[in-house]
GROMACS .gro file of C-alpha atoms in nm:
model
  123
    1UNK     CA    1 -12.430  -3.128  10.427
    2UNK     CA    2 -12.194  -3.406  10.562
    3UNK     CA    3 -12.118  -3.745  10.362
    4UNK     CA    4 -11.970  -4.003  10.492
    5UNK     CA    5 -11.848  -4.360  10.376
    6UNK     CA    6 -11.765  -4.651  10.559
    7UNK     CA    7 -11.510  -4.928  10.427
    8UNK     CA    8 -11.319  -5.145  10.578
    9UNK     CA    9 -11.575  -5.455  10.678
   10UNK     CA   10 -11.525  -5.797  10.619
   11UNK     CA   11 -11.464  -6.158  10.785
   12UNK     CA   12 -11.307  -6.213  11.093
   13UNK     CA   13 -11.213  -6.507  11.310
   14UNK     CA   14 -11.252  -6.446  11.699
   15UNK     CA   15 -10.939  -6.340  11.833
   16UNK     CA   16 -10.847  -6.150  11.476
   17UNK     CA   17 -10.852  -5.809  11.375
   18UNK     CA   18 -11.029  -5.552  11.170
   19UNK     CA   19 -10.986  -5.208  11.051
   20UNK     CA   20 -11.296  -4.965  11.009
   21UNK     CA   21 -11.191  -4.644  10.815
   22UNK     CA   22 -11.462  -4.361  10.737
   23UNK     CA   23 -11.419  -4.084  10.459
   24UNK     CA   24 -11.585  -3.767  10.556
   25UNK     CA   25 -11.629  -3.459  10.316
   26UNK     CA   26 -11.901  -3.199  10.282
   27UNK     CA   27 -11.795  -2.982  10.563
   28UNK     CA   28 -11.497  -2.860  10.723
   29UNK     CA   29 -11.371  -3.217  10.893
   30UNK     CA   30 -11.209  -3.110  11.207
   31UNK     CA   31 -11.525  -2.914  11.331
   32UNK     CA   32 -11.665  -3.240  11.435
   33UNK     CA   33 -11.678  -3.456  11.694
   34UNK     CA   34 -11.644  -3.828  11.503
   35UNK     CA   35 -11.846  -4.133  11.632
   36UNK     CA   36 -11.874  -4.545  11.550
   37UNK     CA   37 -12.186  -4.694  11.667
   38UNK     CA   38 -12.291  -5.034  11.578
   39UNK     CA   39 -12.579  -5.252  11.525
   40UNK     CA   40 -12.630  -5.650  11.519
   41UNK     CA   41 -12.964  -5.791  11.404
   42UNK     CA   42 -13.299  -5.741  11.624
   43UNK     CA   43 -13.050  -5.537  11.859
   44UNK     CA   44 -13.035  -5.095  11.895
   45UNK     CA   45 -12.816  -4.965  11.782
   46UNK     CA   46 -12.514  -4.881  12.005
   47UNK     CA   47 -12.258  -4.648  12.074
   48UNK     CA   48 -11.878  -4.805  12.041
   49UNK     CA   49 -11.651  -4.491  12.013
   50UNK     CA   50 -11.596  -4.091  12.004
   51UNK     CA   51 -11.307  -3.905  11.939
   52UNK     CA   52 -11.254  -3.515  11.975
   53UNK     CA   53 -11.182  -3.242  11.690
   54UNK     CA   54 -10.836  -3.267  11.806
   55UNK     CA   55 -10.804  -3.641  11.828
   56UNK     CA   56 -10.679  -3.589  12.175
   57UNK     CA   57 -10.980  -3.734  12.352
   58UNK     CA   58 -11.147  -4.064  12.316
   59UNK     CA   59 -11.503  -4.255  12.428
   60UNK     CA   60 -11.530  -4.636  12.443
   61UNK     CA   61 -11.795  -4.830  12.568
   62UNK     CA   62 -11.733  -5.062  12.847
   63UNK     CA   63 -11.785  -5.359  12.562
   64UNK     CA   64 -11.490  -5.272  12.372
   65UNK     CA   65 -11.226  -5.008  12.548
   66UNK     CA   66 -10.896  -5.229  12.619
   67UNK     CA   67 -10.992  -5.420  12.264
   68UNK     CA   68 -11.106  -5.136  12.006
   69UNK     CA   69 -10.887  -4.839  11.911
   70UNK     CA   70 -11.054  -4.483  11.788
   71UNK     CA   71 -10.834  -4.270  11.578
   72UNK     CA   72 -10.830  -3.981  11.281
   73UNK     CA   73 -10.638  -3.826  11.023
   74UNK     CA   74 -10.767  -3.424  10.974
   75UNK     CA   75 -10.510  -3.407  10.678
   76UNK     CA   76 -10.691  -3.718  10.513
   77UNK     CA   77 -11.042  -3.674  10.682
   78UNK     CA   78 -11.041  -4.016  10.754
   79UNK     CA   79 -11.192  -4.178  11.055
   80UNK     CA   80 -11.056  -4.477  11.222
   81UNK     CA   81 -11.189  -4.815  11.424
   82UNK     CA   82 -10.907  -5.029  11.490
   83UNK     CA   83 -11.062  -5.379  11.624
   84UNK     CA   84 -10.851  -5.617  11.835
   85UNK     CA   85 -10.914  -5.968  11.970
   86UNK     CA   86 -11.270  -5.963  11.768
   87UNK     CA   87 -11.568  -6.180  11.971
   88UNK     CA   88 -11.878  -6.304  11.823
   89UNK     CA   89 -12.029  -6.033  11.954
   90UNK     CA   90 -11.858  -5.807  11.794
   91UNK     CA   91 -12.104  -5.852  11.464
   92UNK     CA   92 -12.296  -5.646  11.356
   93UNK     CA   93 -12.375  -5.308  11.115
   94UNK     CA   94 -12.068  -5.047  11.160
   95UNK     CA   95 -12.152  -4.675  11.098
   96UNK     CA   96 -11.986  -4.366  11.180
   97UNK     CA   97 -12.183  -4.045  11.243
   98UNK     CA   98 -12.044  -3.688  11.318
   99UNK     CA   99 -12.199  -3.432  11.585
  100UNK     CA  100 -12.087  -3.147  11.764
  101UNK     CA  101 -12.018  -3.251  12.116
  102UNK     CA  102 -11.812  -3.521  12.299
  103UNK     CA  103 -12.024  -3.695  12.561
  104UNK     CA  104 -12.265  -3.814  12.407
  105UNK     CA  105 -12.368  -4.143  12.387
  106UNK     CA  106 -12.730  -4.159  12.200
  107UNK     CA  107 -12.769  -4.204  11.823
  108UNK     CA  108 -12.993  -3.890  11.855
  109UNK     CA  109 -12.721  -3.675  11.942
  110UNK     CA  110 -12.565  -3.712  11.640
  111UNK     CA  111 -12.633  -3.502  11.294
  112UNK     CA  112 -12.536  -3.769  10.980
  113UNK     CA  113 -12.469  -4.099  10.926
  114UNK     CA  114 -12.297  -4.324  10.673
  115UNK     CA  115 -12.418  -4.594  10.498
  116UNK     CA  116 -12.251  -4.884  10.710
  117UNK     CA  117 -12.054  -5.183  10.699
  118UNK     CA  118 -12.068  -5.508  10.775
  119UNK     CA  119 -11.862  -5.696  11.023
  120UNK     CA  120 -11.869  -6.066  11.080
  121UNK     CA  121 -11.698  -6.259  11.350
  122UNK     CA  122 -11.656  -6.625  11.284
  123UNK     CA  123 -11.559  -6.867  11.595
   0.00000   0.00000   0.00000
């Protein structure tokens, strides 16, 4: 079994930063592909990020590459979401999730979840 725990959530004003981290244990952290997916009230949830075992390959979607940074630490087993120039849409449930595969893009695809946290963005 995978856990994973989310911190990092808070209060931001547009135009401000965050930083998401996730702490993974259970299994052997660099066999997985890492994911951040997202989810603001009466919305899906949605895919943000991806990063590879290696860390050498990264996924954005369209709504945050250029703002949102994906990163990991396999010495720490830490998972990283570094948010730049926050907008109001921005809010919403944060969760990371860990599967097998880059390229996907579905919540399906991927095997556990944390708990989430929240992130508001104030204007």
């Amino acid at each position: 079994q995978v856990q994973l725990v989310e911190s990092g959530g808070g209060l931001a004003q547009a135009g401000g930063s965050l930083r998401l981290s996730c702490a993974a244990s259970g299994r052997t952290f660099s066999n997985y592909v890492m994911g951040w997916f997202r989810q603001a009230p009466g919305k899906e949830r949605e895919f943000v990020a991806a990063i590879s075992r290696s860390g050498s390959i990264r996924d954005y979607a369209g709504s945050v590459k250029g703002r949102f940074t994906i990163s990991r630490d396999n010495v720490k087993n830490l998972v990283y979401l570094q948010m730049n120039s926050l907008k109001l849409e921005d809010t919403g449930m944060y969760y990371c999730a860990v599967t097998t595969n880059m390229g996907r893009r579905q919540g399906s695809d991927y095997d556990y979840w944390g708990p989430g946290t929240q992130v508001t963005v104030s204007s």
